Tab-separated table of N, CA and C in Angstrom:
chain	number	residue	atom	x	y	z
A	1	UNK	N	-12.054	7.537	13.614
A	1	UNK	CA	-11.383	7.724	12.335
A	1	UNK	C	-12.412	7.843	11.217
A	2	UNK	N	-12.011	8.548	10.408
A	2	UNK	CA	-12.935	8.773	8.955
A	2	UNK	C	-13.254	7.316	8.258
A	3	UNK	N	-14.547	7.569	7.761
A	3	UNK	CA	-14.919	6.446	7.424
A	3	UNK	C	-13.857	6.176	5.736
A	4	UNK	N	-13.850	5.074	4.964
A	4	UNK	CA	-13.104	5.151	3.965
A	4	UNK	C	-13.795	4.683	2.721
A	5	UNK	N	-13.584	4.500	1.640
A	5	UNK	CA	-13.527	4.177	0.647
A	5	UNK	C	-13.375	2.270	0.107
A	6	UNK	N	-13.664	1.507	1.327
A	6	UNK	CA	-13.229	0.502	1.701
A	6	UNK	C	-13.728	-0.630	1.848
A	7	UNK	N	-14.560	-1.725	1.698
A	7	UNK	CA	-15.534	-2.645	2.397
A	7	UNK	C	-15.206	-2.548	3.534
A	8	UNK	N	-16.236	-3.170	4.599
A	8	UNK	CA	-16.466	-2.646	6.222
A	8	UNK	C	-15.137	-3.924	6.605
A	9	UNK	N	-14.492	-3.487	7.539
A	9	UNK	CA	-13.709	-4.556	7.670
A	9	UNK	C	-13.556	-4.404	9.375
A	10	UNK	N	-13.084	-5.570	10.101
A	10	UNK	CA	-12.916	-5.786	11.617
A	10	UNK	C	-11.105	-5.417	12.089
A	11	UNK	N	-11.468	-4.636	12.680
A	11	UNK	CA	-9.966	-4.331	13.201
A	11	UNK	C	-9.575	-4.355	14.711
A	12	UNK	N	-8.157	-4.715	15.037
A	12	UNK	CA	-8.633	-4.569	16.712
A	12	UNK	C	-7.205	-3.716	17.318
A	13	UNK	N	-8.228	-2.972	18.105
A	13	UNK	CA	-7.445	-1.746	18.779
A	13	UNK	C	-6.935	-1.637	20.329
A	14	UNK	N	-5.779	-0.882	20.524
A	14	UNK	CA	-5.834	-0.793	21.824
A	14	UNK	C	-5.535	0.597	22.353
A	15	UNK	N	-5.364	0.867	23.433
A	15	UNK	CA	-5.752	2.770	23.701
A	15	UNK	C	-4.650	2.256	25.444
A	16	UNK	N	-3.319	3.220	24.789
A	16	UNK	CA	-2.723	3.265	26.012
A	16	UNK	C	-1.658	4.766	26.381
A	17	UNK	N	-2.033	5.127	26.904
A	17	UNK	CA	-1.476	6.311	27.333
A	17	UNK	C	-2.209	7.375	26.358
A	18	UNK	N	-3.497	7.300	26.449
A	18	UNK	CA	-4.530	8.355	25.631
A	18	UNK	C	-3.925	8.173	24.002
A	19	UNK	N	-3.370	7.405	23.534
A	19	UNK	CA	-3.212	6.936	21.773
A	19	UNK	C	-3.739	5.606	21.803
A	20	UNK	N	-4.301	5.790	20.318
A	20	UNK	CA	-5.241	4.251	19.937
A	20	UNK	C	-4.198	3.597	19.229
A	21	UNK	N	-3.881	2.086	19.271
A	21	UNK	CA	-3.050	1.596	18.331
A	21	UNK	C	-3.941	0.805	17.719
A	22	UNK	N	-3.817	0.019	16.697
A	22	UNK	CA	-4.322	-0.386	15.706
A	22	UNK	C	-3.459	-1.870	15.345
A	23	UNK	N	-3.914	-3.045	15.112
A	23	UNK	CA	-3.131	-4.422	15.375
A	23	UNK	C	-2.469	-4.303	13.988
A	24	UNK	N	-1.230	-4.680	13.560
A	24	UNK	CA	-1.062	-4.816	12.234
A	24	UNK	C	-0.664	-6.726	12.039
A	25	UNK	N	-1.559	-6.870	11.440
A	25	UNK	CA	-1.503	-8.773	10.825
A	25	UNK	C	-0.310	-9.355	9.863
A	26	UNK	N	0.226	-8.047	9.805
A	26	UNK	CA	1.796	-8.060	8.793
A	26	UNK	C	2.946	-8.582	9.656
A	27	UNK	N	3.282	-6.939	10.595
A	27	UNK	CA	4.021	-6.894	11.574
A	27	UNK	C	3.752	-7.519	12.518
A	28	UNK	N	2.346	-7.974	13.222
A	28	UNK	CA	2.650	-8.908	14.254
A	28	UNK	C	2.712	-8.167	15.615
A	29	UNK	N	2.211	-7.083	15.768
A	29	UNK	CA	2.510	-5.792	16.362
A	29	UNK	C	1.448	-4.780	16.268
A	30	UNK	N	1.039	-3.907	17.255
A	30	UNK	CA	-0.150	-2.783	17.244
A	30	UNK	C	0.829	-1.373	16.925
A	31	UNK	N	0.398	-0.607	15.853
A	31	UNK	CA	1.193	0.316	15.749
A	31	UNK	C	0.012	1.584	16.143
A	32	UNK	N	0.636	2.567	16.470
A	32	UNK	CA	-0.345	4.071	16.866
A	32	UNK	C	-0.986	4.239	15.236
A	33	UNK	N	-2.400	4.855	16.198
A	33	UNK	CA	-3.655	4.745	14.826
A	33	UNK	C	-2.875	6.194	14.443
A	34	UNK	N	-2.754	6.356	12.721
A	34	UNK	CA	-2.630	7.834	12.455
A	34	UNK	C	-3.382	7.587	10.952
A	35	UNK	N	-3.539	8.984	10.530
A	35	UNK	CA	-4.651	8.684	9.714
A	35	UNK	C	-3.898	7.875	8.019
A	36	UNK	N	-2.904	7.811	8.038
A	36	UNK	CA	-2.269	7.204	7.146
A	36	UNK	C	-1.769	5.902	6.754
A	37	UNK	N	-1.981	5.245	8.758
A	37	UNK	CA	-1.964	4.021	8.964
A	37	UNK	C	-3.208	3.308	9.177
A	38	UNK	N	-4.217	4.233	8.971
A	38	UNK	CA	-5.786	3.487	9.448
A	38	UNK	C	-6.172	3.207	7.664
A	39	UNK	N	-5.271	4.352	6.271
A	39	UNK	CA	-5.774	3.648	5.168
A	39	UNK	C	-4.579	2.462	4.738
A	40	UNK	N	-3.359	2.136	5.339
A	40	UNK	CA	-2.091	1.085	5.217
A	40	UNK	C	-3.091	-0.184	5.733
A	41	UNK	N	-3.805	0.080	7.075
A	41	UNK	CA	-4.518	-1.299	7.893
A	41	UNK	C	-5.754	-1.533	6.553
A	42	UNK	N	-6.816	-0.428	5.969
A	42	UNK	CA	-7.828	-0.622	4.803
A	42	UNK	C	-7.219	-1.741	4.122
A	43	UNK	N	-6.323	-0.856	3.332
A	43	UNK	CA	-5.178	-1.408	2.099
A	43	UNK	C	-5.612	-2.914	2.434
A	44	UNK	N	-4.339	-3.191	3.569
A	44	UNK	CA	-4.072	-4.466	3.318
A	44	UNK	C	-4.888	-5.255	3.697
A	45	UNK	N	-6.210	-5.397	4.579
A	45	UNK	CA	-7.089	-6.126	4.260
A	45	UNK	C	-8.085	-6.431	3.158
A	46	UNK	N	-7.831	-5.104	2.390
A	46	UNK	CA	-8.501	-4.969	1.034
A	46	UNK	C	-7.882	-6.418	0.062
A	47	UNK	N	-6.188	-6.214	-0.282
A	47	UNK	CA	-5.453	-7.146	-0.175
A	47	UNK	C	-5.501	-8.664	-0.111
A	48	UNK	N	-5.889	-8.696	1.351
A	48	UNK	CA	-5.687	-10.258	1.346
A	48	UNK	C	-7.418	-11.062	1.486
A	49	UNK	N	-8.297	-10.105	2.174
A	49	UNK	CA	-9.306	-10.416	2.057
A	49	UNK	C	-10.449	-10.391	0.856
A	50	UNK	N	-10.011	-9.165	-0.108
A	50	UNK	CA	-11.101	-9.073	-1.422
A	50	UNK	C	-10.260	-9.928	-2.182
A	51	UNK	N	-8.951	-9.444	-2.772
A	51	UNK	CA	-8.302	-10.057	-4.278
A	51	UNK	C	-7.320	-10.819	-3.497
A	52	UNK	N	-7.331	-11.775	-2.206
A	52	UNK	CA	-6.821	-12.926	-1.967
A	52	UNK	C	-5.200	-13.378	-2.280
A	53	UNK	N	-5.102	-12.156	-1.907
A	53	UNK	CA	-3.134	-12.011	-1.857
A	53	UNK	C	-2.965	-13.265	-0.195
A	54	UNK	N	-1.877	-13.612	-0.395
A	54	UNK	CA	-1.680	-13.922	0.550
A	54	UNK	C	-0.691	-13.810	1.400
A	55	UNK	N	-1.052	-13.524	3.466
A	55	UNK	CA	-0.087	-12.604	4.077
A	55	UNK	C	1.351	-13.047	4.218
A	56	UNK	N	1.659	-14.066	3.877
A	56	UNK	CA	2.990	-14.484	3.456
A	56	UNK	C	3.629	-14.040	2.568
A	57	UNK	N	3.068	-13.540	1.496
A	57	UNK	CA	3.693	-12.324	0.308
A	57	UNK	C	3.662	-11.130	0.820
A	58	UNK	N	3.690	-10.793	1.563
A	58	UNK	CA	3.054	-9.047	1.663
A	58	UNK	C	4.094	-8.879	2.413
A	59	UNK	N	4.583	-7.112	2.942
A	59	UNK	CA	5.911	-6.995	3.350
A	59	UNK	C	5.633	-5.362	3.599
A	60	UNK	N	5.800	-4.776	4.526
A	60	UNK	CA	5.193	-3.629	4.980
A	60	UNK	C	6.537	-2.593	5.389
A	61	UNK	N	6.224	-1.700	5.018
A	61	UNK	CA	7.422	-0.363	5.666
A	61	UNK	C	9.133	-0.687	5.663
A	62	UNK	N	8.922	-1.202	4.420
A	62	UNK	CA	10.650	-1.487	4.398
A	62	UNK	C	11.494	-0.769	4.084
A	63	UNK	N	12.709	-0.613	4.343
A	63	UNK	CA	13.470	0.740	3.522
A	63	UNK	C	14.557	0.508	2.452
A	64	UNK	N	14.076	1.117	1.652
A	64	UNK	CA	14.970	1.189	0.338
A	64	UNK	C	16.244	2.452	-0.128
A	65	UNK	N	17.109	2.429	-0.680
A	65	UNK	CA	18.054	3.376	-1.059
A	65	UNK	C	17.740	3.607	-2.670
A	66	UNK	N	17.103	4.860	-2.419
A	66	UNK	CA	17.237	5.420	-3.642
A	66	UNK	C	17.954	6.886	-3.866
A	67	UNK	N	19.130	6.853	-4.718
A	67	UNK	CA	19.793	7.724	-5.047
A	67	UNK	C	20.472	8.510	-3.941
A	68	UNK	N	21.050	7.378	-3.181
A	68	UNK	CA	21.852	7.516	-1.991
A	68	UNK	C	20.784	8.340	-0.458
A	69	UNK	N	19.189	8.122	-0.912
A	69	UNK	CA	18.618	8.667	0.001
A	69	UNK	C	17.881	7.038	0.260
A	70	UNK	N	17.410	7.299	1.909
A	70	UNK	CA	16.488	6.073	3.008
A	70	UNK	C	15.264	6.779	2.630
A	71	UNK	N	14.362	5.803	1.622
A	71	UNK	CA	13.275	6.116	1.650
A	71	UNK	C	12.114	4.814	2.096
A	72	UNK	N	11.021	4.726	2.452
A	72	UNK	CA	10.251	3.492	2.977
A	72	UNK	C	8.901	3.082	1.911
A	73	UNK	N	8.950	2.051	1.492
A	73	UNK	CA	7.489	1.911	0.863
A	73	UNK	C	6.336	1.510	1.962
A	74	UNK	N	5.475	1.858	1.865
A	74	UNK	CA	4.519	1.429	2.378
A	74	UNK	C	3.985	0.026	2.227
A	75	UNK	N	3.710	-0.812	0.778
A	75	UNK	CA	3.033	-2.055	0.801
A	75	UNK	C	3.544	-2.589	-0.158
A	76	UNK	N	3.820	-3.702	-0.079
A	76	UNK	CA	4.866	-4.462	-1.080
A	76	UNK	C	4.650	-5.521	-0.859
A	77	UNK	N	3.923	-6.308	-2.554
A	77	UNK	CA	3.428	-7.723	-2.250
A	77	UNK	C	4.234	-8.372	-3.245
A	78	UNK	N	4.750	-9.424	-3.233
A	78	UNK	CA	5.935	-10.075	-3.975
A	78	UNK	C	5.114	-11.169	-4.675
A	79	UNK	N	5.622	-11.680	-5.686
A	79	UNK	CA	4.915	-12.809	-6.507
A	79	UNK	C	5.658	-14.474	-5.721
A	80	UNK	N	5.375	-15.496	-5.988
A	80	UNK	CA	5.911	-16.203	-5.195
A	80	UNK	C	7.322	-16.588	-5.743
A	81	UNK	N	7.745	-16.107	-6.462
A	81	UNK	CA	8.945	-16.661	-7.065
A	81	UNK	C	10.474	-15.437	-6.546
A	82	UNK	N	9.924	-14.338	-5.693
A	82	UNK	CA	10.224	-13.239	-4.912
A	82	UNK	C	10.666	-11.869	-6.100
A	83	UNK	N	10.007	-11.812	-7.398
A	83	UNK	CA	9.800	-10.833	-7.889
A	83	UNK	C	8.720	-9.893	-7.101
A	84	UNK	N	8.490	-8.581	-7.212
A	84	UNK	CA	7.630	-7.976	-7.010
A	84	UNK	C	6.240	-7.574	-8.094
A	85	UNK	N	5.127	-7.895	-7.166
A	85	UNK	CA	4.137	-8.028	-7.543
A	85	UNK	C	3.335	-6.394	-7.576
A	86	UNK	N	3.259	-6.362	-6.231
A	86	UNK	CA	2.777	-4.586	-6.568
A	86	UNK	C	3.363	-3.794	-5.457
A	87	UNK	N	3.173	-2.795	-5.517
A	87	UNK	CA	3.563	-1.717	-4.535
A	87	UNK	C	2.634	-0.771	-5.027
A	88	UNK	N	2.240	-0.714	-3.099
A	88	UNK	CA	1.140	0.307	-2.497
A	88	UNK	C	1.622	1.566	-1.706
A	89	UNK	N	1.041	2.736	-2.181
A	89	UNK	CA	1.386	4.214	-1.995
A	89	UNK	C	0.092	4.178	-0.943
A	90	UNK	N	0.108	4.356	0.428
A	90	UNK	CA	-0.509	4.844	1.252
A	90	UNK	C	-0.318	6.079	1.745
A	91	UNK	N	-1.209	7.179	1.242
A	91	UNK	CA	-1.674	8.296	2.010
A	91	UNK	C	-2.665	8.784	2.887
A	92	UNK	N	-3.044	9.609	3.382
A	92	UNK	CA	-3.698	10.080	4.489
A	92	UNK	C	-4.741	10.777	4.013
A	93	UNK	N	-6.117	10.597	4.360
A	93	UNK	CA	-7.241	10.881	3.461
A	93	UNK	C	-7.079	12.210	3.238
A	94	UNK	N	-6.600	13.217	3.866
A	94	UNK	CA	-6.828	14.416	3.613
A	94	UNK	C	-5.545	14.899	2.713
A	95	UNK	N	-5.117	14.159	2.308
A	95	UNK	CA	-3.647	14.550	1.263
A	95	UNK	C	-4.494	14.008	-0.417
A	96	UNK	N	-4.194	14.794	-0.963
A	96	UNK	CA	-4.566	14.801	-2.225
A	96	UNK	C	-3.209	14.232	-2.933
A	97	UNK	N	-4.147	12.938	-3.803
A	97	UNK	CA	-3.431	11.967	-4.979
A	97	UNK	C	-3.075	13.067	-6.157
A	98	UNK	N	-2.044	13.491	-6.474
A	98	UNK	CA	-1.644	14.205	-7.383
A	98	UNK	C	-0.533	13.551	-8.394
A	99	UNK	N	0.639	14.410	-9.143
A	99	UNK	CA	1.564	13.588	-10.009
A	99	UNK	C	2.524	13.401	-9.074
A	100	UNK	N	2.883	14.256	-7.456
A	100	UNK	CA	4.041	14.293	-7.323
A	100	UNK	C	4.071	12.665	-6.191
A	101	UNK	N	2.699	12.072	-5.930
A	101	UNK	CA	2.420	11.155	-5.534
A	101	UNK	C	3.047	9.795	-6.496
A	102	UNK	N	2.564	10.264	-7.599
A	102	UNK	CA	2.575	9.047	-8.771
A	102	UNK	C	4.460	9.110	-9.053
A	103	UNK	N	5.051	10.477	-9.205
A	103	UNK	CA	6.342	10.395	-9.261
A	103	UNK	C	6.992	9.536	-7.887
A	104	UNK	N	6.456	9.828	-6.802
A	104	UNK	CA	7.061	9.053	-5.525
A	104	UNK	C	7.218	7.780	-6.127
A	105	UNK	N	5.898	6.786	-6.403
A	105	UNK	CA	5.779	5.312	-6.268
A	105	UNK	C	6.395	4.646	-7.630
A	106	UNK	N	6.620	5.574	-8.561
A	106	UNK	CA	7.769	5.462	-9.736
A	106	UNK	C	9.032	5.208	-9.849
A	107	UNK	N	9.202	6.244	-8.802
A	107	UNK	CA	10.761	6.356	-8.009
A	107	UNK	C	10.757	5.074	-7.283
A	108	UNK	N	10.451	5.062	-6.578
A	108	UNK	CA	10.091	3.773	-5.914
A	108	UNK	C	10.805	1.926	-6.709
A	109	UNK	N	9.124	2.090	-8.121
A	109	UNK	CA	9.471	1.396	-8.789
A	109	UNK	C	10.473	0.778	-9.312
A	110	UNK	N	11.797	2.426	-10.219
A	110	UNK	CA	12.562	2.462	-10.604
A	110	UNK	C	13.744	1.113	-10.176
A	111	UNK	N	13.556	1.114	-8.555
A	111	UNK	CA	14.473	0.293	-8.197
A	111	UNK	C	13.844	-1.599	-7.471
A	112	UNK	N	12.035	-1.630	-7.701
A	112	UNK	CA	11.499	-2.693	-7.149
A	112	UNK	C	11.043	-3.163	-8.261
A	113	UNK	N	10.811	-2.434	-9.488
A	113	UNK	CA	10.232	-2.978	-10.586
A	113	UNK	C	9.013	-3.555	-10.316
A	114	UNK	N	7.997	-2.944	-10.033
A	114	UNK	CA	7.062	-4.197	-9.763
A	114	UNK	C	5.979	-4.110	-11.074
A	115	UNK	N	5.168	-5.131	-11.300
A	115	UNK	CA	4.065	-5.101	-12.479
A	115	UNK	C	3.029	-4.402	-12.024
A	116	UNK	N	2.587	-3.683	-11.057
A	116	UNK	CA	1.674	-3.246	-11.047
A	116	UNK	C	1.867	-2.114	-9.310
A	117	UNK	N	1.504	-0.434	-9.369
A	117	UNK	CA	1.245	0.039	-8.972
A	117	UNK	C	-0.363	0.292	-7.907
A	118	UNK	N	-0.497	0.782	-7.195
A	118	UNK	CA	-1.303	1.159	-6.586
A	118	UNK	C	-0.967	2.422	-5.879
A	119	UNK	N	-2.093	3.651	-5.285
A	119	UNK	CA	-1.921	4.688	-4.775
A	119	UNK	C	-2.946	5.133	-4.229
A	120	UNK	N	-3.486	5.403	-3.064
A	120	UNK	CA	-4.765	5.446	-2.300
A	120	UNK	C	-4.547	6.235	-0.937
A	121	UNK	N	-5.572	7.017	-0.877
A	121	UNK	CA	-5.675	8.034	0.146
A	121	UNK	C	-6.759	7.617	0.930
A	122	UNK	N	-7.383	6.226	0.471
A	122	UNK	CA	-7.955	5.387	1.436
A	122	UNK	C	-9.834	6.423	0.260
A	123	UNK	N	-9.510	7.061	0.068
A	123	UNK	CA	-10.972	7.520	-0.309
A	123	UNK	C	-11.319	7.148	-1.973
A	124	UNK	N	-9.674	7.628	-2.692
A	124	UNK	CA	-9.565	7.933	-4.112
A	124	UNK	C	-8.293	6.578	-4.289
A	125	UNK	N	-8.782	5.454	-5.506
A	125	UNK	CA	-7.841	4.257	-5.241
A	125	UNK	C	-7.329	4.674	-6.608
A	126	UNK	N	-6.241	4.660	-6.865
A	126	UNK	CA	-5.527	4.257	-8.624
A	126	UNK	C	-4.372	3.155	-9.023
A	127	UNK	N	-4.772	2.754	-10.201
A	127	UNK	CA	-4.244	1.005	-10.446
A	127	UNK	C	-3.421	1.555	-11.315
A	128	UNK	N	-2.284	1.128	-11.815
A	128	UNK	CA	-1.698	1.345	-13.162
A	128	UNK	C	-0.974	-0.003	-13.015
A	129	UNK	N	-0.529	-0.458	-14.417
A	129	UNK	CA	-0.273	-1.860	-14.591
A	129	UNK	C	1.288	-1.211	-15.625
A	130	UNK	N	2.456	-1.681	-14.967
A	130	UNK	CA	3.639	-1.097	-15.332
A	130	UNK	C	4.143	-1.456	-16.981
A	131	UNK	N	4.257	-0.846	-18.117
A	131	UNK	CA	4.783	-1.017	-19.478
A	131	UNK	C	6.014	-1.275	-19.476
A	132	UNK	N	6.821	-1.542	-19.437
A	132	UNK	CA	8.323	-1.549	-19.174
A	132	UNK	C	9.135	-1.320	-20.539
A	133	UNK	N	8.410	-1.630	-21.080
A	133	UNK	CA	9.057	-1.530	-22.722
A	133	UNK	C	8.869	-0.090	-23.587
A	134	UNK	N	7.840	0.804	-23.082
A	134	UNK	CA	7.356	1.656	-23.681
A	134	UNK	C	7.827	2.905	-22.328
A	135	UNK	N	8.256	2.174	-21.442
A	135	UNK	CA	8.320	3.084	-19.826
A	135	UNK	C	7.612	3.943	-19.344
A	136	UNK	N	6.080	3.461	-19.214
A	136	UNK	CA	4.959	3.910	-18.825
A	136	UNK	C	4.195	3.222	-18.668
A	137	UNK	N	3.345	4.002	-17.020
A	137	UNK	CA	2.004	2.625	-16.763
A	137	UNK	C	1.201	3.095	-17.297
A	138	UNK	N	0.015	2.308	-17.251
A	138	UNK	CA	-1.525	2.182	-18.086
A	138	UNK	C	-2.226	2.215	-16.752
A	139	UNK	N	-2.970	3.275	-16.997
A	139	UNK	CA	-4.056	2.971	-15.595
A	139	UNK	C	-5.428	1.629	-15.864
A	140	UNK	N	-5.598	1.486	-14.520
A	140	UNK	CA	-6.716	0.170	-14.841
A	140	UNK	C	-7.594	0.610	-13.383
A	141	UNK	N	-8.951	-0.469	-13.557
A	141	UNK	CA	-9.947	-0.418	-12.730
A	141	UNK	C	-9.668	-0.934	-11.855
A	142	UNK	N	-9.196	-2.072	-11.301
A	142	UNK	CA	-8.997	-2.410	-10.119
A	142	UNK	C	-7.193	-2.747	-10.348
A	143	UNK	N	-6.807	-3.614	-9.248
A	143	UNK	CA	-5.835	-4.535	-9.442
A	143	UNK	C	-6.219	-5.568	-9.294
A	144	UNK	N	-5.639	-6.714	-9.768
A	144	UNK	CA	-5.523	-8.310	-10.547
A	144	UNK	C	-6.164	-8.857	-9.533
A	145	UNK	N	-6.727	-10.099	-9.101
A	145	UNK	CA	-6.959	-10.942	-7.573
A	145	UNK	C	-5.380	-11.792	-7.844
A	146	UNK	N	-5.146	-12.264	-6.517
A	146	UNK	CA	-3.943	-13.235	-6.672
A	146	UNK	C	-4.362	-14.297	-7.587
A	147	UNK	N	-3.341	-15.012	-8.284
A	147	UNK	CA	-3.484	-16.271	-8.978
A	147	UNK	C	-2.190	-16.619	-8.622
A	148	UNK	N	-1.789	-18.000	-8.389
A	148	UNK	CA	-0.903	-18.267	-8.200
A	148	UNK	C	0.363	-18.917	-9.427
């Protein structure tokens, strides 16, 4: 797999019927390596190991109804009081971060509200920290470390 945008991190794999799976520490479960799930596995060790989220907040591939359509977020870390904390847009390195990306995780928003965005193709990372009052995010340099 392509190298990423990422600190070096330890992952553990398994290879059965000629596909690599990849362990997920969320799910509890090895899911097939694809290149969209090798920057979801980055992500969330980025997550809990740099800015010290912890894996008891975190909540992976869930599905939501928006506007009578099944759509799935990718990374969804909740504050402890079970507001949402951020939501993570995982793409596939070779897909380019554009607006119709940023409209997805908006849409998204619309119905998780969370304080803070993320969107990463595992190469190119973007933070925005949600306005709610003005109904627009602010981009930022990183995202927050946990505080409890």
């Amino acid at each position: 797999m392509q190298e990423l945008n990422f600190p070096k991190f330890s992952f553990r794999f398994k290879s059965n019927e000629n596909k690599i799976s990849i362990f997920d520490c969320i799910r509890k479960k090895f899911v097939i390596l694809q290149p969209e799930e090798w920057v979801r596995q980055h992500c969330l060790l980025y997550l809990m190991e740099v800015k010290g989220y912890p894996k008891s907040l975190i909540n992976i591939e869930k599905e939501l109804i928006i506007n009578d359509l099944k759509k799935r977020y990718d990374i969804v870390v909740f504050n402890p009081n079970g507001s949402i904390h951020l939501i993570v847009e995982c793409k596939a390195p070779q897909v380019t971060i554009n607006q119709e990306t940023f409209d997805q995780i908006a849409q998204y928003n619309q119905v998780l509200n969370a304080s803070y965005l993320m969107v990463t193709n595992g190469l190119n990372h973007y933070y925005c920290q949600m306005d709610f009052i003005n109904k627009r995010y602010d981009f930022l340099r990183d995202i927050p470390e946990y505080t409890s």
